[in-house]
Coordinates of C-alpha atoms and ligand atoms in Angstrom, one line a residue:
M1029 CA -16.0 6.4 -69.9
V1030 CA -15.0 7.7 -66.5
R1031 CA -16.5 11.1 -65.5
V1032 CA -15.6 12.6 -62.2
R1033 CA -16.1 16.0 -60.7
F1034 CA -14.7 18.3 -58.0
A1035 CA -17.5 20.3 -56.5
P1036 CA -16.3 23.0 -54.2
S1037 CA -18.6 25.6 -52.5
P1038 CA -17.0 29.0 -53.0
T1039 CA -17.4 30.1 -49.4
G1040 CA -13.7 30.7 -48.7
L1041 CA -10.3 30.2 -50.0
L1042 CA -9.3 26.8 -51.3
H1043 CA -7.7 24.9 -48.5
I1044 CA -5.1 22.2 -48.8
G1045 CA -7.6 19.5 -47.5
N1046 CA -10.2 20.4 -50.2
A1047 CA -7.6 20.9 -52.9
R1048 CA -6.4 17.4 -52.2
I1049 CA -9.9 16.1 -53.1
A1050 CA -9.5 17.8 -56.4
V1051 CA -6.1 16.3 -57.0
F1052 CA -7.3 12.8 -56.5
N1053 CA -10.3 13.3 -58.8
W1054 CA -8.0 14.7 -61.4
L1055 CA -5.6 11.8 -60.9
F1056 CA -8.4 9.3 -61.2
A1057 CA -9.6 10.9 -64.4
R1058 CA -6.1 10.9 -65.9
R1059 CA -5.5 7.3 -64.8
H1060 CA -8.7 6.2 -66.7
D1061 CA -8.5 8.6 -69.6
G1062 CA -11.7 10.1 -68.2
T1063 CA -13.2 13.5 -68.0
F1064 CA -12.6 15.8 -65.0
I1065 CA -15.3 18.3 -64.3
L1066 CA -15.3 21.4 -62.2
R1067 CA -18.7 22.2 -60.7
I1068 CA -19.2 25.2 -58.4
E1069 CA -21.8 24.5 -55.7
D1070 CA -22.8 28.1 -55.1
T1071 CA -26.5 27.7 -54.1
D1072 CA -25.8 29.0 -50.6
I1073 CA -26.3 32.6 -51.7
A1074 CA -25.5 34.1 -48.4
R1075 CA -22.1 32.4 -48.1
S1076 CA -20.9 32.0 -51.7
E1077 CA -18.8 34.7 -53.3
K1078 CA -17.8 35.1 -56.9
K1079 CA -14.3 36.2 -55.9
F1080 CA -13.8 32.8 -54.2
T1081 CA -14.8 31.0 -57.4
T1082 CA -12.3 33.1 -59.4
Q1083 CA -9.6 32.4 -56.9
L1084 CA -10.2 28.7 -56.7
I1085 CA -10.0 28.4 -60.4
E1086 CA -6.8 30.3 -60.4
D1087 CA -5.4 28.1 -57.6
L1088 CA -6.3 24.8 -59.2
R1089 CA -4.8 26.0 -62.5
W1090 CA -1.6 27.1 -60.7
L1091 CA -1.3 23.6 -59.2
G1092 CA -1.3 22.3 -62.7
L1093 CA -4.8 20.8 -62.7
T1094 CA -6.9 20.9 -65.9
W1095 CA -10.5 20.1 -66.4
Q1096 CA -12.4 19.3 -69.6
E1097 CA -15.7 20.8 -68.4
G1098 CA -16.3 23.6 -66.0
P1099 CA -17.7 27.1 -65.6
D1100 CA -14.6 28.7 -67.3
V1101 CA -14.3 26.1 -70.2
G1102 CA -17.9 25.2 -70.8
G1103 CA -19.0 21.7 -71.8
Q1104 CA -22.0 19.8 -73.2
L1105 CA -23.7 19.1 -69.8
G1106 CA -23.4 22.6 -68.3
P1107 CA -23.9 25.1 -66.9
Y1108 CA -21.4 24.2 -64.2
L1109 CA -22.4 26.9 -61.7
Q1110 CA -25.2 25.6 -59.6
S1111 CA -26.6 29.1 -59.4
E1112 CA -27.2 29.0 -63.1
R1113 CA -29.1 25.7 -62.8
L1114 CA -32.0 26.7 -60.6
H1115 CA -34.6 26.2 -63.3
I1116 CA -33.4 22.6 -63.7
Y1117 CA -33.8 21.9 -60.0
K1118 CA -37.2 23.5 -60.0
E1119 CA -38.4 21.4 -62.9
I1120 CA -37.2 18.1 -61.4
C1121 CA -38.6 19.0 -58.0
Q1122 CA -42.0 19.7 -59.6
Q1123 CA -41.7 16.3 -61.2
F1124 CA -41.0 14.7 -57.8
L1125 CA -44.1 16.5 -56.4
N1126 CA -46.2 15.2 -59.3
D1127 CA -45.0 11.7 -58.8
R1128 CA -45.6 11.9 -55.1
L1129 CA -41.9 11.3 -54.4
A1130 CA -41.9 14.6 -52.5
Y1131 CA -44.3 16.9 -50.6
K1132 CA -44.7 20.4 -49.3
C1133 CA -43.8 20.9 -45.7
Y1134 CA -45.2 23.9 -43.8
C1135 CA -43.4 23.5 -40.5
T1136 CA -41.6 26.6 -39.4
Q1137 CA -38.0 26.8 -38.3
E1138 CA -39.1 27.4 -34.7
E1139 CA -41.4 24.4 -34.7
L1140 CA -38.7 22.2 -36.1
E1141 CA -36.2 23.4 -33.6
E1142 CA -38.6 22.8 -30.7
R1143 CA -39.3 19.3 -31.9
R1144 CA -35.6 18.5 -32.3
R1145 CA -35.1 19.8 -28.7
I1146 CA -37.8 17.5 -27.4
A1147 CA -36.5 14.5 -29.4
R1148 CA -33.0 15.1 -27.9
L1149 CA -34.3 15.3 -24.4
S1150 CA -36.1 12.0 -24.8
G1151 CA -33.0 10.3 -26.3
K1152 CA -34.5 10.0 -29.8
P1153 CA -32.6 10.9 -33.0
P1154 CA -33.4 14.5 -33.9
R1155 CA -34.9 13.6 -37.2
Y1156 CA -37.9 15.3 -38.9
D1157 CA -41.0 13.5 -37.8
N1158 CA -42.5 13.5 -41.4
R1159 CA -45.5 15.4 -40.0
C1160 CA -46.5 17.1 -43.3
R1161 CA -46.1 13.9 -45.3
N1162 CA -49.7 12.9 -44.9
L1163 CA -51.5 16.3 -44.8
N1164 CA -55.0 16.0 -46.3
D1165 CA -56.3 18.4 -49.0
S1166 CA -58.1 20.7 -46.6
Q1167 CA -55.0 21.0 -44.3
I1168 CA -52.9 21.9 -47.3
K1169 CA -55.5 24.4 -48.5
A1170 CA -55.5 26.0 -45.1
F1171 CA -51.8 26.5 -45.1
E1172 CA -51.8 27.8 -48.6
T1173 CA -54.5 30.4 -48.0
S1174 CA -52.8 31.6 -44.9
G1175 CA -49.8 32.3 -47.1
M1176 CA -47.4 30.0 -45.2
N1177 CA -44.0 29.4 -46.7
N1178 CA -43.1 25.9 -47.5
T1179 CA -40.1 23.7 -48.2
I1180 CA -40.3 20.6 -50.2
R1181 CA -39.3 17.3 -48.6
F1182 CA -38.3 14.0 -50.1
K1183 CA -40.1 10.9 -48.9
V1184 CA -37.4 8.8 -47.4
P1185 CA -38.4 5.1 -47.5
D1186 CA -38.0 3.1 -44.4
E1187 CA -35.3 0.8 -45.6
L1188 CA -31.6 -0.1 -45.4
V1189 CA -29.4 1.6 -48.0
A1190 CA -26.1 -0.2 -48.8
F1191 CA -23.4 0.6 -51.2
D1192 CA -19.8 -0.6 -51.9
D1193 CA -17.4 2.2 -51.3
L1194 CA -14.2 1.8 -53.4
I1195 CA -12.1 2.5 -50.4
R1196 CA -14.2 1.5 -47.4
G1197 CA -16.0 -1.5 -48.8
T1198 CA -19.7 -2.2 -47.9
C1199 CA -21.4 0.7 -46.1
Q1200 CA -24.9 0.3 -44.8
F1201 CA -27.3 2.9 -43.4
D1202 CA -30.7 2.5 -41.7
M1203 CA -32.9 5.2 -43.3
N1204 CA -35.3 4.9 -40.4
L1205 CA -33.0 7.1 -38.6
V1206 CA -33.3 9.8 -41.2
G1207 CA -36.4 11.9 -41.6
D1208 CA -37.8 13.1 -44.9
F1209 CA -35.2 15.7 -45.9
V1210 CA -35.6 19.0 -47.6
I1211 CA -34.8 19.1 -51.3
M1212 CA -36.1 22.6 -52.0
R1213 CA -35.8 25.5 -49.5
S1214 CA -38.6 28.0 -49.1
D1215 CA -36.5 30.6 -51.0
G1216 CA -36.6 28.3 -54.1
T1217 CA -33.0 27.2 -53.9
P1218 CA -32.2 23.5 -53.9
S1219 CA -30.8 21.7 -50.8
F1220 CA -27.2 20.4 -51.0
H1221 CA -28.5 16.8 -51.3
F1222 CA -30.8 17.6 -54.2
A1223 CA -28.5 19.7 -56.2
V1224 CA -25.7 17.2 -55.9
A1225 CA -27.8 14.2 -56.9
V1226 CA -29.5 16.1 -59.8
D1227 CA -26.2 17.4 -61.1
D1228 CA -24.3 14.1 -60.7
T1229 CA -27.2 12.5 -62.7
L1230 CA -27.4 15.1 -65.5
M1231 CA -23.6 15.5 -65.7
E1232 CA -23.4 11.7 -66.0
I1233 CA -20.9 11.3 -63.2
T1234 CA -19.6 7.8 -63.0
H1235 CA -17.5 8.1 -59.8
V1236 CA -18.0 10.4 -56.9
I1237 CA -14.7 10.9 -55.1
R1238 CA -15.1 13.1 -52.1
G1239 CA -14.2 13.5 -48.4
E1240 CA -15.3 11.1 -45.8
D1241 CA -17.3 13.9 -44.2
H1242 CA -19.8 13.2 -46.9
L1243 CA -20.2 9.5 -46.2
S1244 CA -23.4 10.0 -44.2
N1245 CA -24.9 12.0 -47.1
T1246 CA -24.4 9.3 -49.6
P1247 CA -27.5 7.2 -48.6
C1248 CA -29.7 10.3 -49.2
H1249 CA -28.1 10.8 -52.5
I1250 CA -28.6 7.1 -53.4
L1251 CA -32.3 7.4 -52.7
L1252 CA -32.4 10.5 -54.9
F1253 CA -30.6 8.7 -57.7
N1254 CA -33.2 5.9 -57.5
A1255 CA -36.0 8.5 -57.7
L1256 CA -34.2 10.0 -60.7
Q1257 CA -34.2 6.5 -62.2
R1258 CA -30.5 6.6 -62.5
K1259 CA -28.1 3.9 -61.4
P1260 CA -26.0 5.5 -58.6
P1261 CA -22.4 6.3 -59.4
H1262 CA -19.5 4.5 -57.7
F1263 CA -18.4 6.1 -54.5
A1264 CA -15.0 6.6 -53.0
H1265 CA -14.8 8.5 -49.7
L1266 CA -11.3 9.7 -49.0
S1267 CA -10.2 9.9 -45.4
L1268 CA -9.7 13.4 -44.1
T1269 CA -6.5 15.2 -43.3
M1270 CA -5.4 15.9 -39.8
G1271 CA -2.8 18.0 -38.2
T1272 CA 0.1 16.4 -36.3
D1273 CA -2.0 16.6 -33.2
R1274 CA -4.6 14.3 -34.9
T1275 CA -7.3 16.9 -35.0
L1276 CA -9.0 17.9 -38.2
L1277 CA -6.8 20.2 -40.2
S1278 CA -7.5 23.9 -39.6
K1279 CA -5.8 27.3 -39.6
R1280 CA -4.6 26.5 -36.1
H1281 CA -2.1 24.1 -37.6
G1282 CA -0.6 26.8 -39.8
A1283 CA -2.3 25.1 -42.7
F1284 CA -2.8 27.7 -45.3
S1285 CA -5.0 28.1 -48.3
I1286 CA -3.4 27.2 -51.7
S1287 CA -3.2 30.9 -52.6
E1288 CA -1.2 31.5 -49.4
Y1289 CA 1.3 28.8 -50.4
R1290 CA 1.5 30.4 -53.8
K1291 CA 2.2 33.8 -52.3
L1292 CA 5.0 32.3 -50.2
G1293 CA 6.5 31.0 -53.4
Y1294 CA 6.1 27.2 -52.9
L1295 CA 6.6 25.5 -56.2
P1296 CA 3.3 24.1 -57.4
E1297 CA 4.7 20.8 -58.5
A1298 CA 6.1 20.3 -55.1
L1299 CA 2.9 21.1 -53.3
L1300 CA 1.0 18.8 -55.7
N1301 CA 3.5 16.0 -55.0
Y1302 CA 3.0 16.5 -51.2
M1303 CA -0.8 16.5 -51.5
M1304 CA -0.6 13.1 -53.3
L1305 CA 1.2 11.7 -50.3
L1306 CA -1.7 12.5 -48.1
G1307 CA -3.4 9.1 -47.8
W1308 CA -1.6 7.5 -50.7
S1309 CA 1.9 6.5 -51.6
P1310 CA 3.4 4.9 -54.7
K1311 CA 4.2 1.2 -54.7
N1312 CA 7.9 1.9 -54.8
K1313 CA 7.5 4.1 -51.7
K1314 CA 9.3 7.0 -53.3
E1315 CA 8.2 10.2 -51.9
K1316 CA 9.3 12.5 -54.6
F1317 CA 7.7 11.8 -58.0
K1318 CA 6.1 13.4 -61.0
V1319 CA 2.4 12.6 -61.8
D1320 CA 3.5 11.0 -65.0
D1321 CA 5.7 8.5 -63.1
I1322 CA 2.9 7.2 -61.0
I1323 CA -0.2 7.6 -63.1
E1324 CA -0.1 4.0 -64.5
T1325 CA -0.1 2.5 -61.0
F1326 CA -2.6 4.8 -59.3
E1327 CA -5.5 2.8 -57.9
I1328 CA -8.1 4.6 -55.8
S1329 CA -8.7 1.4 -53.8
D1330 CA -5.1 1.8 -52.5
M1331 CA -6.0 4.9 -50.7
S1332 CA -5.8 4.8 -46.9
K1333 CA -8.9 4.4 -44.8
A1334 CA -7.0 6.1 -42.0
S1335 CA -6.7 9.8 -41.7
S1336 CA -3.7 11.4 -43.3
I1337 CA -1.4 13.7 -41.3
F1338 CA -0.5 17.0 -42.7
D1339 CA 3.0 17.7 -41.5
H1340 CA 4.6 21.1 -42.3
H1341 CA 8.1 19.8 -41.7
K1342 CA 7.6 17.1 -44.3
L1343 CA 6.0 19.5 -46.7
D1344 CA 9.0 21.8 -46.3
W1345 CA 11.4 19.0 -46.6
L1346 CA 9.8 17.8 -49.9
C1347 CA 9.5 21.3 -51.3
G1348 CA 13.1 21.9 -50.4
Q1349 CA 14.0 18.9 -52.6
Y1350 CA 12.2 20.6 -55.5
T1351 CA 13.9 24.1 -55.0
R1352 CA 17.3 22.4 -54.8
E1353 CA 16.7 20.7 -58.1
A1354 CA 15.0 23.6 -59.8
D1355 CA 16.6 25.4 -62.6
T1356 CA 18.5 28.4 -61.2
D1357 CA 17.3 30.8 -64.0
T1358 CA 13.7 29.9 -63.3
L1359 CA 14.1 30.4 -59.6
T1360 CA 15.9 33.7 -60.2
E1361 CA 13.0 35.1 -62.1
L1362 CA 10.6 33.9 -59.4
A1363 CA 12.8 35.4 -56.6
I1364 CA 12.9 38.9 -58.2
P1365 CA 9.6 40.2 -56.9
Y1366 CA 10.3 39.0 -53.3
L1367 CA 13.7 40.6 -53.3
Q1368 CA 12.3 43.8 -54.7
T1369 CA 9.6 43.9 -52.0
A1370 CA 12.3 43.4 -49.4
G1371 CA 14.1 46.4 -50.9
F1372 CA 17.2 44.3 -51.7
I1373 CA 17.2 44.9 -55.5
P1374 CA 16.0 47.8 -57.6
A1375 CA 12.3 48.0 -58.6
D1376 CA 13.5 48.8 -62.1
E1377 CA 14.3 45.4 -63.6
S1378 CA 16.9 46.8 -66.0
K1379 CA 19.0 47.9 -63.1
I1380 CA 19.2 44.5 -61.5
D1381 CA 22.6 42.8 -61.6
K1382 CA 21.2 39.4 -62.9
T1383 CA 24.6 37.7 -62.9
R1384 CA 25.1 38.4 -59.2
L1385 CA 21.5 37.5 -58.5
R1386 CA 21.9 34.2 -60.2
L1387 CA 24.9 33.4 -58.1
I1388 CA 22.9 34.3 -55.0
V1389 CA 20.0 32.1 -56.0
D1390 CA 22.3 29.3 -56.8
A1391 CA 24.0 29.6 -53.4
T1392 CA 20.8 29.8 -51.4
K1393 CA 18.5 27.4 -53.2
N1394 CA 19.7 24.4 -51.2
N1395 CA 18.5 26.0 -48.0
I1396 CA 15.0 27.1 -48.9
S1397 CA 11.6 25.4 -49.2
C1398 CA 9.8 28.2 -50.9
I1399 CA 11.0 31.3 -52.8
S1400 CA 10.0 33.8 -50.2
Q1401 CA 12.5 32.3 -47.8
I1402 CA 15.2 33.7 -50.0
I1403 CA 14.8 36.9 -48.2
Q1404 CA 16.1 35.5 -44.9
E1405 CA 18.6 33.4 -46.6
A1406 CA 20.1 36.0 -48.9
D1407 CA 20.0 39.1 -46.7
I1408 CA 23.7 38.7 -46.0
F1409 CA 24.4 39.7 -49.6
F1410 CA 22.4 42.8 -49.6
K1411 CA 22.7 44.5 -46.2
D1412 CA 25.0 45.0 -43.3
I1413 CA 25.1 42.0 -41.1
M1414 CA 24.2 42.0 -37.4
I1415 CA 26.3 40.2 -34.9
S1416 CA 24.5 39.1 -31.8
H1417 CA 26.1 39.5 -28.4
T1418 CA 26.7 35.7 -28.1
H1419 CA 28.3 35.6 -31.5
A1420 CA 30.5 38.7 -30.6
E1421 CA 31.7 36.8 -27.5
F1422 CA 32.3 33.7 -29.5
L1423 CA 34.4 35.7 -32.0
S1424 CA 36.5 37.3 -29.3
S1425 CA 37.7 33.9 -28.0
E1426 CA 41.4 33.1 -28.6
I1427 CA 40.5 30.2 -31.0
S1428 CA 38.2 32.4 -33.1
K1429 CA 40.7 35.2 -33.2
S1430 CA 43.6 33.1 -34.3
V1431 CA 41.4 31.6 -37.1
L1432 CA 40.2 35.0 -38.3
T1433 CA 43.6 36.6 -38.2
S1434 CA 45.2 33.8 -40.2
F1435 CA 42.3 33.7 -42.6
Y1436 CA 42.4 37.4 -43.0
Q1437 CA 46.1 37.3 -43.9
E1438 CA 45.4 34.7 -46.5
L1439 CA 42.6 36.8 -48.0
Q1440 CA 45.0 39.7 -48.3
K1441 CA 47.2 37.8 -50.6
L1442 CA 44.4 37.0 -53.0
N1443 CA 43.6 38.6 -56.3
T1444 CA 41.2 36.1 -57.5
F1445 CA 38.9 33.6 -55.8
S1446 CA 37.6 30.1 -56.5
P1447 CA 36.3 27.1 -54.5
Q1448 CA 39.7 25.5 -55.0
I1449 CA 41.6 28.6 -53.6
F1450 CA 39.2 28.6 -50.6
K1451 CA 40.1 25.0 -49.9
E1452 CA 43.8 25.8 -50.2
I1453 CA 43.7 28.8 -47.8
L1454 CA 41.7 26.8 -45.3
T1455 CA 44.4 24.2 -45.3
I1456 CA 46.9 26.9 -44.7
V1457 CA 44.9 28.3 -41.8
H1458 CA 44.5 24.9 -40.3
E1459 CA 48.3 24.2 -40.6
K1460 CA 49.1 27.5 -39.0
T1461 CA 46.6 27.4 -36.2
K1462 CA 46.1 23.6 -35.8
I1463 CA 42.4 24.3 -35.5
N1464 CA 40.0 22.0 -37.3
G1465 CA 36.4 21.3 -38.1
K1466 CA 33.7 23.4 -36.7
E1467 CA 36.1 25.6 -34.7
L1468 CA 37.7 26.5 -38.0
Y1469 CA 34.6 27.1 -40.1
L1470 CA 32.3 28.7 -37.6
P1471 CA 34.3 31.9 -36.7
I1472 CA 34.7 32.6 -40.5
R1473 CA 31.0 32.0 -41.2
I1474 CA 29.8 34.0 -38.3
A1475 CA 32.2 36.9 -39.0
L1476 CA 31.0 37.0 -42.6
T1477 CA 27.3 36.4 -42.1
G1478 CA 26.3 36.8 -38.5
K1479 CA 24.7 33.4 -38.7
E1480 CA 25.7 29.8 -37.9
H1481 CA 24.1 28.3 -41.0
G1482 CA 23.8 29.4 -44.6
P1483 CA 25.2 28.9 -48.1
E1484 CA 28.6 27.3 -48.7
L1485 CA 31.4 29.5 -47.4
H1486 CA 33.2 29.6 -50.8
S1487 CA 30.0 30.8 -52.5
I1488 CA 29.5 33.5 -49.8
I1489 CA 33.0 34.8 -50.3
N1490 CA 32.7 34.6 -54.1
I1491 CA 29.5 36.6 -54.1
L1492 CA 30.6 39.2 -51.4
G1493 CA 34.0 39.7 -53.0
I1494 CA 37.3 39.6 -51.1
N1495 CA 37.2 43.3 -50.0
T1496 CA 33.8 43.0 -48.4
C1497 CA 34.9 39.8 -46.7
K1498 CA 38.0 41.5 -45.4
K1499 CA 35.9 44.5 -44.1
R1500 CA 33.5 42.1 -42.3
I1501 CA 36.4 40.3 -40.6
E1502 CA 38.3 43.5 -39.7
R1503 CA 35.6 44.4 -37.3
F1504 CA 36.6 41.6 -35.1
L1505 CA 40.4 41.8 -35.4
F1506 CA 40.8 45.5 -34.7
V1507 CA 38.2 46.0 -32.1
K1508 CA 39.6 47.0 -28.8
R1509 CA 37.8 45.6 -25.8
Ligands
LIG343 N1 -19.8 21.1 -52.2 C1 -19.4 20.0 -51.4 C2 -18.2 20.5 -50.5 O1 -17.6 21.5 -50.8 C3 -19.0 18.8 -52.1 C4 -20.0 17.9 -52.4 C5 -19.7 16.6 -53.1 O2 -18.5 16.4 -53.5 O3 -20.6 15.8 -53.3 O4 -17.9 19.8 -49.5

């Protein structure tokens, strides 16, 4: 039975790079009918905040991820908040001390820092020199009676540790380069290494799928698994995600937290799809897919060893495909709060003209990647348009004027409107003016919207109504210069 976990530290908002690790754990569990566990690594009391735990749970759920065991859903092998497991770490640590697998270290932070500095100066690895490993009884007694604080360190054997990573193949580490590491801090909280290995053991994790940044931690964890008399789980270290400039993803790249994407109105299924393309692609190379379509073929060993590149343009392109295909009624409901905030529609929902709104959403959904963009795309339907100086000049040219005059005359004749009628009147305008293509469309579009791009012209006219369209064009026909 496959058991995997996502183990975030709640020290900030869930970022796309970290959420991606959750996604691949979840995929792997689904692929193997396994159990996906959410474990919150909140032993760093100073940096962990409950609000981040709440938020990350909300964000993961919004993405569509579900877990069978976790702090919010419980489970047989909990608790799933490390801060509620301190008694467990303490007990096992004591056992390690009893079995002489670990020892008390009385070195102070200042001493350790000074020794690291000297080691660096003499070109040696800045590892702990295992000084307290062989303290005799009277030395220990002296430290104890002087009331010195102590940490507890694990005795690292001088050996090679090797393991087969499911993505990277055989990895080997010389533990001689690693000093005895802390498993329990002086404040009684476990170190990251210890808490992870204890929890992965007790939670019966079969596969540890995490970022490549943890690769060098893995040999320490393997030693701890051995000490815990537990066969180490399988490991899969996923390559990290970079920005298009090939540096590690950060806010600098405009990469947001998941909650930020959510606020902007990205569709969760689109974001999820995009995250699955970071370091993996389906065999048929299709970029847009549903989880159910690919789940049978998902193999963790197919994941790329090379870093993946987070590309905002691609994300927007893919998310745009999703909004285009999304159901208009659903999008309309999602768009309402954004349009209310922009002051485009009444705050009182009963006063909203939903029929018109639906037409607007239908007309604009091809041009947006996320719902909040509807504000820029649909403003032409809610407020007076602005014409830039350049556009005003363009509209005052002979060609534009003759198009607008002729188009205006045709509008005047209309009582009703349809895409077909629009086609017909454009043909008439073309026949009268002999103007074609962009020179024909653009003056009309700019006069009606103040923009060079936007929804289909026939949709714009249909939504604005013939009278408003005439008024917008009149500005350019009757203006004296
Ligand atoms: N808490 C660690 C992190 O947020 C994850 C540890 C692990 O997956 O083993 O990076």
